[in-house]
């Protein structure tokens, strides 16, 4: 049985298996992230800090000829990513258990799209990824705090990332609370993206 029988991304959050405390990129944020990736049909895509695995699932359905590598440091969480990939029939995702950037040395394919979703050593991860990124490739990083935004901005400047775009997500969802319906904000994040020209 096909769980998501549509050509477009936008899988409802509740369709994914979850673990307590493990972040999930909300549906609206995933749509923004995927649009900033500007994937090609045969892209090699790294998702570093893949969390629940929502992005690898959406990208796997959208671009079945892409090669997807999902990296997560917690073994229980890599199991969750694998479950979600299996649940949606994703065949083109490799799941790596390890801490970036050290665990990335085992990867031999040259990525042309990299998404970095947080990390304690974000500047070190970005520098390593930039050196591995194909010329003409794109890098995307997310930040939920002002400190994270500053670190990514500083790294992008030092690495000479080109065509930089910065957006902050701002979404509200209609929710029922008691006998009333209200619009509740989805936690905003910053999305920074840019190109490697040379």
Short mmCIF file of C-alpha atoms in Angstrom, two decimals:
data_model
loop_
_atom_site.label_atom_id
_atom_site.label_comp_id
_atom_site.label_asym_id
_atom_site.label_seq_id
_atom_site.Cartn_x
_atom_site.Cartn_y
_atom_site.Cartn_z
CA UNK A 1 0.00 0.00 0.00
CA UNK A 2 1.38 3.42 -0.98
CA UNK A 3 1.08 5.84 1.94
CA UNK A 4 1.72 9.04 -0.04
CA UNK A 5 0.38 8.71 -3.56
CA UNK A 6 1.11 12.26 -4.72
CA UNK A 7 3.78 13.84 -6.92
CA UNK A 8 4.27 16.79 -4.58
CA UNK A 9 5.85 16.87 -1.10
CA UNK A 10 3.87 17.85 1.99
CA UNK A 11 3.33 14.68 4.00
CA UNK A 12 1.35 15.49 7.19
CA UNK A 13 3.53 15.35 10.31
CA UNK A 14 1.35 12.75 12.01
CA UNK A 15 2.09 10.18 9.29
CA UNK A 16 5.72 9.86 10.47
CA UNK A 17 6.83 7.58 13.29
CA UNK A 18 8.26 9.64 16.16
CA UNK A 19 10.48 9.30 19.23
CA UNK A 20 10.04 11.54 22.30
CA UNK A 21 12.38 14.52 22.20
CA UNK A 22 13.58 13.94 18.64
CA UNK A 23 12.95 16.96 16.41
CA UNK A 24 10.72 16.76 13.38
CA UNK A 25 10.84 19.38 10.62
CA UNK A 26 7.25 20.57 10.36
CA UNK A 27 5.52 20.07 7.02
CA UNK A 28 5.57 23.76 6.06
CA UNK A 29 9.26 24.07 6.93
CA UNK A 30 10.09 20.93 4.92
CA UNK A 31 8.49 22.49 1.85
CA UNK A 32 10.72 25.55 2.24
CA UNK A 33 13.85 23.47 2.79
CA UNK A 34 13.19 21.29 -0.25
CA UNK A 35 12.58 24.32 -2.45
CA UNK A 36 15.91 25.85 -1.34
CA UNK A 37 17.75 22.59 -2.14
CA UNK A 38 16.88 23.01 -5.85
CA UNK A 39 17.43 19.30 -6.39
CA UNK A 40 18.31 17.77 -9.73
CA UNK A 41 16.95 14.38 -10.73
CA UNK A 42 20.31 12.65 -10.04
CA UNK A 43 21.60 14.80 -7.16
CA UNK A 44 23.79 13.34 -4.43
CA UNK A 45 22.19 14.78 -1.29
CA UNK A 46 23.55 14.71 2.25
CA UNK A 47 21.18 15.47 5.15
CA UNK A 48 23.31 16.02 8.26
CA UNK A 49 21.33 15.87 11.48
CA UNK A 50 18.41 14.14 9.77
CA UNK A 51 16.38 13.72 12.98
CA UNK A 52 13.14 11.88 12.30
CA UNK A 53 13.99 11.43 8.63
CA UNK A 54 11.22 13.55 7.16
CA UNK A 55 13.46 15.27 4.59
CA UNK A 56 15.03 12.03 3.27
CA UNK A 57 11.51 10.58 2.91
CA UNK A 58 10.13 13.61 1.07
CA UNK A 59 13.21 13.87 -1.18
CA UNK A 60 13.21 10.12 -1.81
CA UNK A 61 9.63 10.27 -3.06
CA UNK A 62 10.20 13.45 -5.08
CA UNK A 63 13.51 12.37 -6.67
CA UNK A 64 13.72 8.56 -6.77
CA UNK A 65 16.95 8.72 -8.82
CA UNK A 66 18.75 10.89 -6.24
CA UNK A 67 21.28 9.35 -3.90
CA UNK A 68 20.34 10.39 -0.35
CA UNK A 69 22.61 10.05 2.67
CA UNK A 70 21.00 10.70 6.07
CA UNK A 71 23.46 11.25 8.93
CA UNK A 72 22.49 11.10 12.59
CA UNK A 73 24.70 10.53 15.65
CA UNK A 74 22.19 8.67 17.86
CA UNK A 75 21.77 4.98 16.97
CA UNK A 76 18.17 4.86 18.16
CA UNK A 77 17.39 7.84 15.92
CA UNK A 78 19.04 6.24 12.87
CA UNK A 79 16.69 3.31 13.50
CA UNK A 80 13.78 5.77 13.44
CA UNK A 81 14.95 7.22 10.10
CA UNK A 82 15.19 3.70 8.71
CA UNK A 83 11.65 2.89 9.91
CA UNK A 84 10.23 6.01 8.27
CA UNK A 85 12.08 5.30 5.02
CA UNK A 86 10.75 1.73 4.99
CA UNK A 87 7.25 2.92 5.87
CA UNK A 88 7.16 5.16 2.78
CA UNK A 89 9.02 2.74 0.50
CA UNK A 90 12.19 4.83 0.12
CA UNK A 91 14.88 2.77 -1.64
CA UNK A 92 17.49 5.44 -2.42
CA UNK A 93 18.52 6.50 1.10
CA UNK A 94 21.64 5.38 2.96
CA UNK A 95 21.57 5.98 6.72
CA UNK A 96 24.84 6.67 8.54
CA UNK A 97 25.16 6.47 12.32
CA UNK A 98 27.93 8.78 13.49
CA UNK A 99 29.00 12.29 14.44
CA UNK A 100 29.68 14.78 11.68
CA UNK A 101 32.09 15.68 10.31
CA UNK A 102 34.21 12.65 11.32
CA UNK A 103 31.76 10.03 10.03
CA UNK A 104 31.58 11.68 6.59
CA UNK A 105 35.07 10.47 5.63
CA UNK A 106 33.62 7.07 4.66
CA UNK A 107 31.42 8.63 1.95
CA UNK A 108 32.97 8.45 -1.51
CA UNK A 109 30.30 10.11 -3.71
CA UNK A 110 30.69 13.86 -4.20
CA UNK A 111 27.55 15.64 -2.95
CA UNK A 112 26.00 18.46 -4.95
CA UNK A 113 23.37 19.27 -2.31
CA UNK A 114 24.02 19.39 1.44
CA UNK A 115 21.58 20.25 4.22
CA UNK A 116 22.99 20.84 7.71
CA UNK A 117 20.25 20.78 10.35
CA UNK A 118 22.08 21.97 13.45
CA UNK A 119 25.02 20.44 15.26
CA UNK A 120 27.20 21.41 18.21
CA UNK A 121 30.18 22.05 15.93
CA UNK A 122 28.23 23.74 13.14
CA UNK A 123 31.17 25.81 11.87
CA UNK A 124 33.44 22.76 11.64
CA UNK A 125 30.68 20.78 9.89
CA UNK A 126 30.05 23.56 7.37
CA UNK A 127 33.75 23.93 6.56
CA UNK A 128 34.14 20.19 6.02
CA UNK A 129 30.99 20.00 3.88
CA UNK A 130 32.02 23.00 1.80
CA UNK A 131 35.32 21.30 0.95
CA UNK A 132 33.47 18.14 -0.13
CA UNK A 133 30.67 19.94 -2.02
CA UNK A 134 30.82 19.76 -5.82
CA UNK A 135 31.45 22.98 -7.72
CA UNK A 136 28.04 24.29 -8.72
CA UNK A 137 26.48 22.64 -5.68
CA UNK A 138 24.25 24.14 -2.99
CA UNK A 139 24.54 24.20 0.78
CA UNK A 140 21.64 24.85 3.15
CA UNK A 141 21.83 25.27 6.92
CA UNK A 142 19.13 25.86 9.52
CA UNK A 143 19.20 27.73 12.82
CA UNK A 144 16.59 27.98 15.54
CA UNK A 145 18.51 30.50 17.67
CA UNK A 146 20.20 33.85 17.14
CA UNK A 147 23.52 32.29 18.13
CA UNK A 148 23.12 29.59 15.50
CA UNK A 149 22.20 32.17 12.87
CA UNK A 150 25.34 34.15 13.70
CA UNK A 151 27.61 31.09 13.45
CA UNK A 152 26.19 30.03 10.10
CA UNK A 153 26.33 33.59 8.71
CA UNK A 154 29.94 33.92 9.79
CA UNK A 155 30.83 30.56 8.23
CA UNK A 156 29.11 31.40 4.94
CA UNK A 157 31.11 34.62 4.78
CA UNK A 158 34.44 32.91 5.54
CA UNK A 159 33.76 30.13 3.02
CA UNK A 160 32.76 32.65 0.34
CA UNK A 161 29.36 31.10 -0.27
CA UNK A 162 27.70 32.87 -3.21
CA UNK A 163 24.09 33.86 -3.95
CA UNK A 164 23.23 33.67 -0.25
CA UNK A 165 19.56 33.67 0.68
CA UNK A 166 18.24 33.93 4.23
CA UNK A 167 14.61 33.38 5.13
CA UNK A 168 12.81 32.94 8.41
CA UNK A 169 9.79 30.67 8.42
CA UNK A 170 6.57 32.03 9.92
CA UNK A 171 3.52 29.75 9.88
CA UNK A 172 0.37 29.46 11.93
CA UNK A 173 -1.88 26.40 12.12
CA UNK A 174 -5.52 26.29 13.08
CA UNK A 175 -5.83 24.21 16.26
CA UNK A 176 -8.73 23.27 18.47
CA UNK A 177 -8.19 23.98 22.16
CA UNK A 178 -11.14 23.13 24.31
CA UNK A 179 -14.20 24.54 22.58
CA UNK A 180 -12.28 27.22 20.66
CA UNK A 181 -10.22 27.29 17.50
CA UNK A 182 -7.06 29.38 17.50
CA UNK A 183 -4.12 29.96 15.22
CA UNK A 184 -0.98 28.56 16.86
CA UNK A 185 2.49 29.50 15.64
CA UNK A 186 4.86 26.82 14.32
CA UNK A 187 8.30 27.48 15.84
CA UNK A 188 10.19 29.64 13.34
CA UNK A 189 13.61 28.72 11.98
CA UNK A 190 16.16 30.51 9.85
CA UNK A 191 17.08 28.88 6.54
CA UNK A 192 20.36 29.98 4.95
CA UNK A 193 21.34 28.76 1.50
CA UNK A 194 23.94 29.49 -1.14
CA UNK A 195 25.99 28.20 -4.05
CA UNK A 196 29.55 27.01 -4.53
CA UNK A 197 30.72 28.76 -7.68
CA UNK A 198 34.36 27.64 -7.72
#
